[in-house]
Short mmCIF file of C-alpha atoms in Angstrom, two decimals:
data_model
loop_
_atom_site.label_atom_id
_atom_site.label_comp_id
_atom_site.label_asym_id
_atom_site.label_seq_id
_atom_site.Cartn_x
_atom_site.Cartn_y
_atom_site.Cartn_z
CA UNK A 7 -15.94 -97.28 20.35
CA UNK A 8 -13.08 -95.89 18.19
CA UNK A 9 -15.64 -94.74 15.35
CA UNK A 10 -17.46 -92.72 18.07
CA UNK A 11 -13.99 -91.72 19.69
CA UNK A 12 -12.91 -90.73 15.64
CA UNK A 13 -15.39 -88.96 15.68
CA UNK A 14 -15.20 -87.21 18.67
CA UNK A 15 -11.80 -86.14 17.74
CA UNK A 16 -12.85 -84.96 14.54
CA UNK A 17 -14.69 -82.63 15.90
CA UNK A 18 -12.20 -81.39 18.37
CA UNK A 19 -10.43 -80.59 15.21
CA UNK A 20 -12.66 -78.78 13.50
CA UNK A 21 -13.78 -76.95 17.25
CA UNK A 22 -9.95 -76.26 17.09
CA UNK A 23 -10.02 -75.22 13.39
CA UNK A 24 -12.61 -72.65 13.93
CA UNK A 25 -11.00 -71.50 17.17
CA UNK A 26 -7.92 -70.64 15.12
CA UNK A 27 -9.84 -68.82 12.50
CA UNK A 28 -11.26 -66.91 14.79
CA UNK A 29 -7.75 -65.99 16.52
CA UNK A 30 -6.42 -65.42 13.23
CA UNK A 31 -9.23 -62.77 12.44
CA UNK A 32 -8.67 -60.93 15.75
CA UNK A 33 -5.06 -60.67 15.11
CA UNK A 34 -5.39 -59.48 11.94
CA UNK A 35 -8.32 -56.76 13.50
CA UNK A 36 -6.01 -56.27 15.77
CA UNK A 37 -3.00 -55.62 13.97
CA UNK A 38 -4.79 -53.65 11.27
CA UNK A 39 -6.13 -51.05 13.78
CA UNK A 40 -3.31 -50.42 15.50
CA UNK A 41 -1.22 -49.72 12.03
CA UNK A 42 -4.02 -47.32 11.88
CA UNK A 43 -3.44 -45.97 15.18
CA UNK A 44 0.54 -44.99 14.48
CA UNK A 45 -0.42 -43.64 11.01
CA UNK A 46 -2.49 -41.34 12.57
CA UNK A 47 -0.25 -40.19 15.57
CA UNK A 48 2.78 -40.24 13.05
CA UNK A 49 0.53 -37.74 11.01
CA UNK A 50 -0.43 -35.66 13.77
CA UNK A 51 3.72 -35.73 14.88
CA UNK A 52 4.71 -34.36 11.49
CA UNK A 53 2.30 -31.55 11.51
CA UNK A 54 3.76 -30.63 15.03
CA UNK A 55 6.86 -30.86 13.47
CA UNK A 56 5.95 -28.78 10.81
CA UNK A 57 4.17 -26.52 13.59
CA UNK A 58 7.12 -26.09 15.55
CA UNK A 59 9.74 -25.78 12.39
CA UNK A 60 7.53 -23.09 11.46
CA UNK A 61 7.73 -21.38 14.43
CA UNK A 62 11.14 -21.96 15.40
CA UNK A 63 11.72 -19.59 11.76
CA UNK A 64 9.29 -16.87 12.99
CA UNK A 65 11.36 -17.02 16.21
CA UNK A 66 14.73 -16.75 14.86
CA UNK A 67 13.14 -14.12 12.19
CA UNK A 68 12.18 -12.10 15.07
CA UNK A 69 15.19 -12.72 16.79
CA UNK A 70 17.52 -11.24 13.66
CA UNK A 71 14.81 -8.40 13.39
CA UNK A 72 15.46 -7.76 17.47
CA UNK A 73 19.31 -7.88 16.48
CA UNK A 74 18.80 -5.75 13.88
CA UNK A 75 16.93 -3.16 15.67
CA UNK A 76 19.62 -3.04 18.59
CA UNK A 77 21.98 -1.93 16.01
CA UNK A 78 19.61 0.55 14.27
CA UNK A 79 18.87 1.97 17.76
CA UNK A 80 22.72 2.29 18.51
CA UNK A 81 23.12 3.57 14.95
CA UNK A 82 20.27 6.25 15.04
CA UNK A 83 21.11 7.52 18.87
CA UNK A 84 24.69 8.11 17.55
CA UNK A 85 23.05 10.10 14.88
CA UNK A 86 20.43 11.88 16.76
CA UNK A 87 23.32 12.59 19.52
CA UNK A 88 25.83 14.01 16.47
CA UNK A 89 22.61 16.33 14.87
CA UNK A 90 21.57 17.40 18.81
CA UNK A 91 25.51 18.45 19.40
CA UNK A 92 25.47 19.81 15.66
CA UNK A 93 22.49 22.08 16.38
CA UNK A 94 23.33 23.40 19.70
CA UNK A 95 27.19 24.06 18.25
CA UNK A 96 25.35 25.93 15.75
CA UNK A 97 23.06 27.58 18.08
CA UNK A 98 26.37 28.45 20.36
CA UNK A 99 27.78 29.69 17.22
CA UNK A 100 24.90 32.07 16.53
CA UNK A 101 24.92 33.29 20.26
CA UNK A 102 28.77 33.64 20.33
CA UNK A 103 28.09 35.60 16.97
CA UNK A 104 25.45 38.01 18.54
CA UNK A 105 27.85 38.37 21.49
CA UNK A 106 30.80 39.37 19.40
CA UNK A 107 28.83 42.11 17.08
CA UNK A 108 27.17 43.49 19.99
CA UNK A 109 30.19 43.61 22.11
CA UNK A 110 31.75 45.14 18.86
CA UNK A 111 29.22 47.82 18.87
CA UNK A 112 29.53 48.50 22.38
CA UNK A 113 33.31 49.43 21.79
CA UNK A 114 32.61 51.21 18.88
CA UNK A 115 29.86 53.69 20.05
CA UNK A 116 32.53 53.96 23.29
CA UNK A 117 35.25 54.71 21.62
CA UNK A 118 33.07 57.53 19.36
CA UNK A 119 32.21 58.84 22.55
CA UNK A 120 35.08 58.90 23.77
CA UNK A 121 36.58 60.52 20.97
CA UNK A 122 33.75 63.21 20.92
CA UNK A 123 34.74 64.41 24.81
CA UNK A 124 38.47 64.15 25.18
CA UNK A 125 38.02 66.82 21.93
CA UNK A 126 35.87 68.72 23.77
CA UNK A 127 37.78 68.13 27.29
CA UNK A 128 40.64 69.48 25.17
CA UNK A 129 38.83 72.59 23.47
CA UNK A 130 37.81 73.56 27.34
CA UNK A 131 41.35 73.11 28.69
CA UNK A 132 42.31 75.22 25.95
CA UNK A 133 39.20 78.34 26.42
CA UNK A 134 40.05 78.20 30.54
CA UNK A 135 43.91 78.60 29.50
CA UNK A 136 43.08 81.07 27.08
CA UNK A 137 40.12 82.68 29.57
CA UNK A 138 42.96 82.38 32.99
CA UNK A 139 45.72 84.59 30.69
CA UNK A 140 43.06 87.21 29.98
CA UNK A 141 41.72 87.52 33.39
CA UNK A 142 45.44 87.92 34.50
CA UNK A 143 46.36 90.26 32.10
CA UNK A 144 43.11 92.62 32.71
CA UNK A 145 43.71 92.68 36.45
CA UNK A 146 47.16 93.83 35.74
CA UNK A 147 45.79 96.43 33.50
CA UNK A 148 43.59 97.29 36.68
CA UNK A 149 46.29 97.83 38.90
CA UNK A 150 47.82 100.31 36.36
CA UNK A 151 45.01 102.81 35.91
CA UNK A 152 47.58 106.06 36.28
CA UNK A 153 49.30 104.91 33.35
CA UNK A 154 48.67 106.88 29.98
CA UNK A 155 48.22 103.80 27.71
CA UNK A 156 45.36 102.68 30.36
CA UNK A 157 42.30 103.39 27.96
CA UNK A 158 44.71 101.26 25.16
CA UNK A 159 45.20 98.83 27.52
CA UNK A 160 41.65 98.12 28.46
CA UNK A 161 40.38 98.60 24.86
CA UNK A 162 42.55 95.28 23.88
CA UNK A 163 41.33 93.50 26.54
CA UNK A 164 37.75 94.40 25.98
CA UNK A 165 38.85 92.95 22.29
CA UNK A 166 40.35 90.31 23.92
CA UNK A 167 37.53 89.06 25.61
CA UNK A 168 35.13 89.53 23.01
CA UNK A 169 36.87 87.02 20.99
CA UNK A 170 38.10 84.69 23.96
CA UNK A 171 37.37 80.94 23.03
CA UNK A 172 35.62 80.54 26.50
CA UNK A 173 32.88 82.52 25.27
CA UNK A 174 33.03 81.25 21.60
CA UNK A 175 32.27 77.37 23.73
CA UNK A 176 29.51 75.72 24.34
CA UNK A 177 29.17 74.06 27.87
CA UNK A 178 27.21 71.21 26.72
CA UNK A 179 28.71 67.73 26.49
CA UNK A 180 28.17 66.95 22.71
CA UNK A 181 27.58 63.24 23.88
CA UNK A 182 25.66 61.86 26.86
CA UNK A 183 27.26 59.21 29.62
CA UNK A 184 24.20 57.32 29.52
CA UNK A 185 24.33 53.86 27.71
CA UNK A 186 21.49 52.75 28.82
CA UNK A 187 20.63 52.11 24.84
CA UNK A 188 23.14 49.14 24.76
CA UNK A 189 21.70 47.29 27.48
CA UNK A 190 20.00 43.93 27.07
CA UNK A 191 17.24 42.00 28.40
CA UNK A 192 17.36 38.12 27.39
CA UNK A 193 14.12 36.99 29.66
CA UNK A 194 12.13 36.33 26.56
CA UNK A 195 14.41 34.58 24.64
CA UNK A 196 15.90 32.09 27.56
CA UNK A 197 12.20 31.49 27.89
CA UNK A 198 12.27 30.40 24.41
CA UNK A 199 15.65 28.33 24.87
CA UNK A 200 14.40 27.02 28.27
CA UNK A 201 11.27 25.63 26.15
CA UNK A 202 13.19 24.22 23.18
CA UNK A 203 12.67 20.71 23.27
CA UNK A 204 12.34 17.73 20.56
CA UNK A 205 10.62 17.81 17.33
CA UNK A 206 6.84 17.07 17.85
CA UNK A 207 5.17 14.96 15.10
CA UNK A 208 3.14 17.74 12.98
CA UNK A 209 -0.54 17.43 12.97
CA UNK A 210 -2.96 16.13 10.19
CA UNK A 211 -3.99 18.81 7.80
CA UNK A 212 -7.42 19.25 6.71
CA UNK A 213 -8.60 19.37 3.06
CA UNK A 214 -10.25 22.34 1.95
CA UNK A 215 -12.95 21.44 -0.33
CA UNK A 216 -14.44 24.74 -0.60
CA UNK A 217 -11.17 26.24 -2.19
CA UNK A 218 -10.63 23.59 -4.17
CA UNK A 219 -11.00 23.05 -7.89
CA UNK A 220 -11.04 20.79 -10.94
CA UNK A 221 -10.94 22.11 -14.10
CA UNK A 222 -9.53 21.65 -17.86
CA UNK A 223 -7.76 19.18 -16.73
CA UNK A 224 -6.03 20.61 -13.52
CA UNK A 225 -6.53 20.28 -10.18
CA UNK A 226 -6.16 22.42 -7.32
CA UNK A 227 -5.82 21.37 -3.87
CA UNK A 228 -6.68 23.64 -0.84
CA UNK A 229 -5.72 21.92 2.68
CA UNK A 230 -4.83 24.03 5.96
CA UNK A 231 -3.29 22.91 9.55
CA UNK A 232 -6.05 22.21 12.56
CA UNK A 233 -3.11 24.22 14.66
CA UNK A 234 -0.30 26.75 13.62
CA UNK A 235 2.67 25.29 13.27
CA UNK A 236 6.17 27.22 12.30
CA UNK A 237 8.32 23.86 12.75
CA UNK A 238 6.75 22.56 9.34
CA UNK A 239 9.57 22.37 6.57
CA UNK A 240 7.27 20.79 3.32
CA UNK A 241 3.91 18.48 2.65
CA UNK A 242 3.82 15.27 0.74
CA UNK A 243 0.94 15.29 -1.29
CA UNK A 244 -0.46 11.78 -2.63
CA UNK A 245 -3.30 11.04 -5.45
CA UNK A 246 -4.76 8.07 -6.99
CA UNK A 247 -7.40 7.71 -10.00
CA UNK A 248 -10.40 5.68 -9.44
CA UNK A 249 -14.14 4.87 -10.59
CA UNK A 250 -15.68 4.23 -7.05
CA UNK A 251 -17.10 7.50 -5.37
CA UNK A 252 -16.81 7.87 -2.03
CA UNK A 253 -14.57 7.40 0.81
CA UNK A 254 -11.13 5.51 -1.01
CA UNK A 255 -10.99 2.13 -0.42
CA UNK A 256 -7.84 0.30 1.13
CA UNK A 257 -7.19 -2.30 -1.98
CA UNK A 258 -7.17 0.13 -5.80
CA UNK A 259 -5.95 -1.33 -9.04
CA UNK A 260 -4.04 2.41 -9.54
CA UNK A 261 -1.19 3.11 -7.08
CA UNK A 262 -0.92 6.39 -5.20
CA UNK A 263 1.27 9.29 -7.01
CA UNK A 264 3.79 11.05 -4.82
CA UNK A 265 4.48 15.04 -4.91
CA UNK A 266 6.80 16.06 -2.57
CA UNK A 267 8.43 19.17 -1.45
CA UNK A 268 5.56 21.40 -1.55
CA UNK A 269 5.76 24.21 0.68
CA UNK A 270 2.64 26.28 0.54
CA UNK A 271 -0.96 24.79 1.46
CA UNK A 272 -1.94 24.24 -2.20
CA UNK A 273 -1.12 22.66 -4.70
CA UNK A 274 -2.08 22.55 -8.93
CA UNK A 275 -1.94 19.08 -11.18
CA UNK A 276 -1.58 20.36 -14.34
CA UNK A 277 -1.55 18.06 -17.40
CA UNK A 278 -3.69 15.08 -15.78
CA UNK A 279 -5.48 13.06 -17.93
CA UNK A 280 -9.39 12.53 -16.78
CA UNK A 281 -9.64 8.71 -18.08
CA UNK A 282 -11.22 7.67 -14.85
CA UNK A 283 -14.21 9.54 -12.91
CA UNK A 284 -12.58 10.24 -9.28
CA UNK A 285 -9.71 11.20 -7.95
CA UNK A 286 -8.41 10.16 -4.62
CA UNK A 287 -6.20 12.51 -2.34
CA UNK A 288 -4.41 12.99 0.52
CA UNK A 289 -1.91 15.12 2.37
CA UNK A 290 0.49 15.09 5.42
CA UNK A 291 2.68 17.86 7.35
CA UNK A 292 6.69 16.63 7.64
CA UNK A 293 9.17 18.74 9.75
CA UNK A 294 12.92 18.48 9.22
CA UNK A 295 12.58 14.76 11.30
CA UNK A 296 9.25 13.23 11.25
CA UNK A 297 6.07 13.04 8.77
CA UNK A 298 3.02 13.21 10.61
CA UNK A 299 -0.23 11.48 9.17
CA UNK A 300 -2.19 11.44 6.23
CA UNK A 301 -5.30 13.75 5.80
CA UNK A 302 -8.44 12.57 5.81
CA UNK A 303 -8.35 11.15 2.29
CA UNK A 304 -11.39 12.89 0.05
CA UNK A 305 -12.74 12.14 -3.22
CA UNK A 306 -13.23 14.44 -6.35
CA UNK A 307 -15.33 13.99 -8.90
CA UNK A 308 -12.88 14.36 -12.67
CA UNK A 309 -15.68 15.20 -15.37
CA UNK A 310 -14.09 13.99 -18.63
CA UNK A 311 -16.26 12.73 -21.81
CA UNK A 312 -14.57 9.43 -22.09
CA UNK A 313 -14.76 7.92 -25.43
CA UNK A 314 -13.35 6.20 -28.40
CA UNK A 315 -13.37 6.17 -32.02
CA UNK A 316 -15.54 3.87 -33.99
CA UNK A 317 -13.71 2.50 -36.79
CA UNK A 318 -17.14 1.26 -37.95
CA UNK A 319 -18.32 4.57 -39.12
CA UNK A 320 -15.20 6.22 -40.35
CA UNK A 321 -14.49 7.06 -44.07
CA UNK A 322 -12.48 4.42 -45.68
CA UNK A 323 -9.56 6.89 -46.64
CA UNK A 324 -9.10 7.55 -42.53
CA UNK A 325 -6.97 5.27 -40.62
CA UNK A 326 -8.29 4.95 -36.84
CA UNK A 327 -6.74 3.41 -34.39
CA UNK A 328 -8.56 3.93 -30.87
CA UNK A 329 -7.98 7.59 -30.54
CA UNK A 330 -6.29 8.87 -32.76
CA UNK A 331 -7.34 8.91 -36.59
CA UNK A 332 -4.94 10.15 -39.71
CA UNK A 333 -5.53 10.33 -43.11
CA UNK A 334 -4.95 7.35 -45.15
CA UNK A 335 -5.08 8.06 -48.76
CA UNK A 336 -4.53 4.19 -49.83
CA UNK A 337 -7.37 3.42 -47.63
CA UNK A 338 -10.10 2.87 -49.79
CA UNK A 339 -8.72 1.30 -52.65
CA UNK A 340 -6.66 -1.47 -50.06
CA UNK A 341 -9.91 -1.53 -48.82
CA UNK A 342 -11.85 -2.81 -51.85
CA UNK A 343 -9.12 -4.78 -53.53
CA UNK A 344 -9.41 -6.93 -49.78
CA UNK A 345 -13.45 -6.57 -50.44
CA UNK A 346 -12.83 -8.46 -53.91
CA UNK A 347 -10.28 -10.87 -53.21
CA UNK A 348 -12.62 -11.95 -49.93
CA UNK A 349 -14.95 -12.62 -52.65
CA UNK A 350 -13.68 -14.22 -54.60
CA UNK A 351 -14.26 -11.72 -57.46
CA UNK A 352 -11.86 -10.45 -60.01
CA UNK A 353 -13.65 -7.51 -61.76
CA UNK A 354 -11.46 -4.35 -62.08
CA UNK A 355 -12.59 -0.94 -60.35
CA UNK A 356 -14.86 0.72 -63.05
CA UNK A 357 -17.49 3.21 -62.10
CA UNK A 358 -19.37 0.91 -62.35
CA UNK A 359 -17.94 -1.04 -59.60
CA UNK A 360 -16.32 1.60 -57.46
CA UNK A 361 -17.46 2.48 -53.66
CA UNK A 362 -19.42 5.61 -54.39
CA UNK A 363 -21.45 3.93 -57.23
CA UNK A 364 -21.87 0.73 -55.43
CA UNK A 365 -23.06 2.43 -52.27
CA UNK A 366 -27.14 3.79 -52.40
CA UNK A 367 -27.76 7.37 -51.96
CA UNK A 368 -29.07 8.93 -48.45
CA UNK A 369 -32.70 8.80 -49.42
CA UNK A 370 -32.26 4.72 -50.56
CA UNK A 371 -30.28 3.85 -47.33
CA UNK A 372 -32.16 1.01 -45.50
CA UNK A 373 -32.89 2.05 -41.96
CA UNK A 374 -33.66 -1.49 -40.29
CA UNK A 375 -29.64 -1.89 -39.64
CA UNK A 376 -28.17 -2.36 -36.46
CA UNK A 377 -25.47 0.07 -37.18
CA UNK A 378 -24.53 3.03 -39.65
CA UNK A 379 -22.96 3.15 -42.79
CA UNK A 380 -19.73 4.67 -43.34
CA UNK A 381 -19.26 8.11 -44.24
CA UNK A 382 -18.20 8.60 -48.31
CA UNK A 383 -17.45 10.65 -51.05
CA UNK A 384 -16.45 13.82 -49.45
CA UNK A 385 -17.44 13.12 -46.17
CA UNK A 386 -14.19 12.39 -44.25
CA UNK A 387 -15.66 11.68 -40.47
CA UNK A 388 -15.45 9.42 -37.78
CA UNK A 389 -17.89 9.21 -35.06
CA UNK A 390 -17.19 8.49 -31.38
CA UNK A 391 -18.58 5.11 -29.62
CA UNK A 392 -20.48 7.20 -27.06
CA UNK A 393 -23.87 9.20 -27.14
CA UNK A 394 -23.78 12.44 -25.22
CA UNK A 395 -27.55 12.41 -23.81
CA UNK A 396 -26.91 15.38 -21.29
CA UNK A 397 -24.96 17.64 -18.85
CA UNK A 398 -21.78 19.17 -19.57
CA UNK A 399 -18.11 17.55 -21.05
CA UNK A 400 -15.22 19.10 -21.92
CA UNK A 401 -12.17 17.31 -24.27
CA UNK A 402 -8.84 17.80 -25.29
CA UNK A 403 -7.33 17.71 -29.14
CA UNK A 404 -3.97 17.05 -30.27
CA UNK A 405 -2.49 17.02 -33.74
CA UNK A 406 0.29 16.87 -35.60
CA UNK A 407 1.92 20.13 -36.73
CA UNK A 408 1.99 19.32 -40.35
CA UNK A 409 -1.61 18.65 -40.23
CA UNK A 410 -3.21 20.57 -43.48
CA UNK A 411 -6.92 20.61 -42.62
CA UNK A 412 -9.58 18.93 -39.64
CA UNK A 413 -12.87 19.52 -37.87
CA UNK A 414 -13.41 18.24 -34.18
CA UNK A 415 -17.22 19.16 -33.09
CA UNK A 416 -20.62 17.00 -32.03
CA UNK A 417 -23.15 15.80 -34.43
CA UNK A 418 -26.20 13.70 -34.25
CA UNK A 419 -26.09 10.14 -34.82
CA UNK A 420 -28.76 10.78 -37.91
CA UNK A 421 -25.49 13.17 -39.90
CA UNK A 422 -25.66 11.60 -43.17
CA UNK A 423 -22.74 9.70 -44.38
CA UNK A 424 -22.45 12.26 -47.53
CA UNK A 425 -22.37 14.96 -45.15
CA UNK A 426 -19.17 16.96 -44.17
CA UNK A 427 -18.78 17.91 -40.38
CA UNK A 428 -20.24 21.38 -39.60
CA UNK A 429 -21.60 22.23 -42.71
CA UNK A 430 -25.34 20.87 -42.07
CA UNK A 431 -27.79 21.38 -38.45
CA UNK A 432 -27.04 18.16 -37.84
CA UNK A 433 -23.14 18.94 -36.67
CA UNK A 434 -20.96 21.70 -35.54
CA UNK A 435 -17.39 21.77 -35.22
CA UNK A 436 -13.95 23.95 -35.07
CA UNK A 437 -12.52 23.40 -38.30
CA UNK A 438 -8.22 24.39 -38.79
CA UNK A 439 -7.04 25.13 -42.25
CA UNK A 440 -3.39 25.66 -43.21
CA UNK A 441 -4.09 25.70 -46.57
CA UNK A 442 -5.64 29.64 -46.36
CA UNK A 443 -2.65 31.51 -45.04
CA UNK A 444 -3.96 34.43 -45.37
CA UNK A 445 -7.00 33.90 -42.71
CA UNK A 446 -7.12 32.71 -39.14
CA UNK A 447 -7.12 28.63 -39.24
CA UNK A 448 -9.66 28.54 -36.72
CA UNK A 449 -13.42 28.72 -37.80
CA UNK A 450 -16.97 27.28 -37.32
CA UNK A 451 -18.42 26.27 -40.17
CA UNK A 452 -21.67 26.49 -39.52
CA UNK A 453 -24.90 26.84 -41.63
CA UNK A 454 -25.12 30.68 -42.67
CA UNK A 455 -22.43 31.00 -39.67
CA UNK A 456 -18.82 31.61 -39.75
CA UNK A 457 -16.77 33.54 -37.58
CA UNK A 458 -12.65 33.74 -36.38
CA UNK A 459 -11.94 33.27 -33.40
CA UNK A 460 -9.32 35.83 -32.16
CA UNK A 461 -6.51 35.73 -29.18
CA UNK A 462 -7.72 36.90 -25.87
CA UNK A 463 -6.65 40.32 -25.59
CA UNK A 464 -5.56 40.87 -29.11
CA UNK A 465 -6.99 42.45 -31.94
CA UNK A 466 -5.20 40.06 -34.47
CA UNK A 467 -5.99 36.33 -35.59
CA UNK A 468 -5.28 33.78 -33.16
CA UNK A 469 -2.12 32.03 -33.72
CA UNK A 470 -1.91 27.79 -34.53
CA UNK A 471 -1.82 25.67 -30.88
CA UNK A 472 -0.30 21.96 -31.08
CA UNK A 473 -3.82 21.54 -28.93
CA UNK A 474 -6.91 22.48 -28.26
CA UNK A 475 -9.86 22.52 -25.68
CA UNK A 476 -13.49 21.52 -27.30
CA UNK A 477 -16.31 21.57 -24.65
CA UNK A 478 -20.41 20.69 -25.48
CA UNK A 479 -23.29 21.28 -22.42
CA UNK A 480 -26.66 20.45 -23.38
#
């Protein structure tokens, strides 16, 4: 009976056991998810937090940008007020101005009349005096016919008369009354001050494509109002560089130049530099307050032959660097004493051993390279990196003023690397010379060709430019 009851209880034990395994898991389930419940609303707290710091900022950002634009509203109505009181002081000052010389010229054309018939008053004053004594005098003379000095008498008077001032005067007023002339009639100009009013923002001009031009360099820029407008003070003209054609886009690597102060409808770039294919522009109207918009923006085309120099192909006695090139006359011989320490080699320069023995004539040259060879001997060229397979280009030059002797031209890629620029078919160039002073520096050599080129307008040799235009069409 107690083994069974033993038992019995053993069991309740391990019944019990399990039962508070069980609870223990729960718990623990229990526990765990609701560590994961805060954790999660804790989370979503702190991004409100965040949420509302954030906007709190924008708040009291907008708040100091309200602020601030009460005061720069007080601050610009004060000014606006001052410049409206300014300009109508002016205006009153031009009006009181106008009133004063005209009011002066009113006194002054009364007082020359004046002048002209108080003389003449006076003249006829004197004439009637003059006339009254003589008419007195004669009918005296009348009275006295018996008298022997009668035919005397009447002979002076006759005299008398003819010579009288009243007949001597002219009985026309030398000046008129009227002064009508001086009157005024304002209707046309209150109309105008009646319609004054504030300072519309000016209209969007319109680019004239038509009119305008790009050449050598320079651009000119053609643009006209879509309505008159005589409040315009200047335009603000903006331009940009770019390699996408078309319409300009809203995000360029090149930022937009500013001109301002332009006053006519046109405008020339001179001096640009056409290292890009298009140029972007645009234009707006300003009046002595506001700007108004920007043109339509438009898009033109900057031909320019675009290249650099190939150091590959250039003579080793020319240093180039990009775009510019110089003599060197070190070049060659740095050149191979670098050649013979890379290998390794110390044999002296002989004739043997120099460049122009070492290098195989035109007719040995092998012609599976990728490349060319460098130009030799007397054959001091460089080549530029890019073919020109068509159409038209136009460069610029620029060189030192203590340069002695070049050649700028085109050539085929096939001019032989003993050949001198211009002096075969396969090239042609402009070729300056300082060293012959007593010719024009300017010629093109030319096979069986050689001419001078002379100023335009001029019967003499051209003089030496610090540049120079070279253009090729094909």
């Amino acid at each position: 009976m107690c083994v069974h009851m033993c038992a019995r209880v053993h069991v309740c034990v391990y019944v019990c056991a399990r039962v508070c395994t069980c609870l223990h898991t729960c718990v623990y389930v229990c526990v765990h998810l609701c560590l994961s419940t805060l954790l999660v609303v804790q989370e979503a707290l702190r991004k409100i937090i965040t949420t509302l710091a954030m906007k709190n900022e924008e708040i009291q950002s907008f708040i100091y940008s309200l602020k601030q634009m009460l005061l720069n509203v007080e601050a610009n109505s004060t000014k606006v007020q001052e410049d409206l009181e300014a300009e109508f002081q002016s205006l009153f000052s031009v009006l009181e101005e106008l009133k004063e010389g005209m009011l002066m010229k009113i006194k002054q054309d009364r007082a020359s009349r004046t002048y002209e018939l108080q003389n003449q008053l006076a003249a006829c004053t004197r004439a009637l005096e003059s006339s009254e004594e003589l008419l007195e005098t004669a009918n005296q003379t009348l009275q006295a016919m018996d008298r022997e000095d009668f035919p005397q008498a009447a002979k002076q008077i006759k005299d008398g008369v003819t010579m009288a001032p009243a007949f001597r005067l002219s009985l026309k007023a030398k000046v008129s009354d009227n002064m009508s002339h001086l009157m005024v009639d304002f209707a046309q100009e209150r109309q105008m001050l009646q319609a004054l009013k504030f300072l519309p923002v000016p209209s969007a001009p319109v680019i004239d494509l038509a009119e305008s031009l790009v050449a050598d360099n320079c651009v000119t820029l053609v643009w006209r109002m879509p309505d008159e407008d005589s409040k315009i003070d200047h335009y603000v003209l903006e331009y940009r560089r770019t390699n996408f054609e078309g319409p300009p886009r809203l995000k360029e690597d090149q930022p937009w130049m500013v001109i301002e102060g332009i006053r006519q409808t046109e405008y020339t770039l001179t001096g640009l530099k056409f290292d890009m294919k298009y140029m972007n522009f645009r234009v707006k109207a300003c009046n002595k307050a506001v700007a108004g918009e920007f043109s339509e923006p438009v898009t033109l085309e900057t031909p320019a032959f675009m290249f650099r120099l190939d150091a590959s192909t250039s003579h080793q006695n020319l240093r180039v660097d990009d775009l510019s090139v110089e003599w060197d006359a070190m070049g060659g011989k740095v050149q191979d004493i670098k050649a013979r320490e890379k290998d390794g080699k110390g044999r002296t320069a002989s004739p043997i051993n120099s460049p122009a023995r070492g290098t195989p004539s035109p007719k040995r040259m092998p012609s599976g390279r990728g490349g060319r060879d460098r130009f030799t001997a007397e054959s001091y060229t460089v080549l530029g990196d890019t073919l020109i397979d068509g159409g038209e280009h136009y460069w610029e030059v620029r060189y030192e003023p203590d340069s002695k002797a070049f050649g700028v031209g085109v050539a085929y890629r096939s001019l032989g690397r003993f050949e001198q620029l211009g002096k075969t078919a396969a090239s042609w160039c402009l070729h300056v010379n300082n060293w012959l002073q007593a010719s024009c520096p300017f010629t093109t050599p030319a096979p069986n060709k050689c001419c001078t080129l002379s100023r335009p307008g001029s019967h003499s040799p051209c003089c030496l430019l610090s540049r120079y235009g070279v253009a090729a069409s094909r």
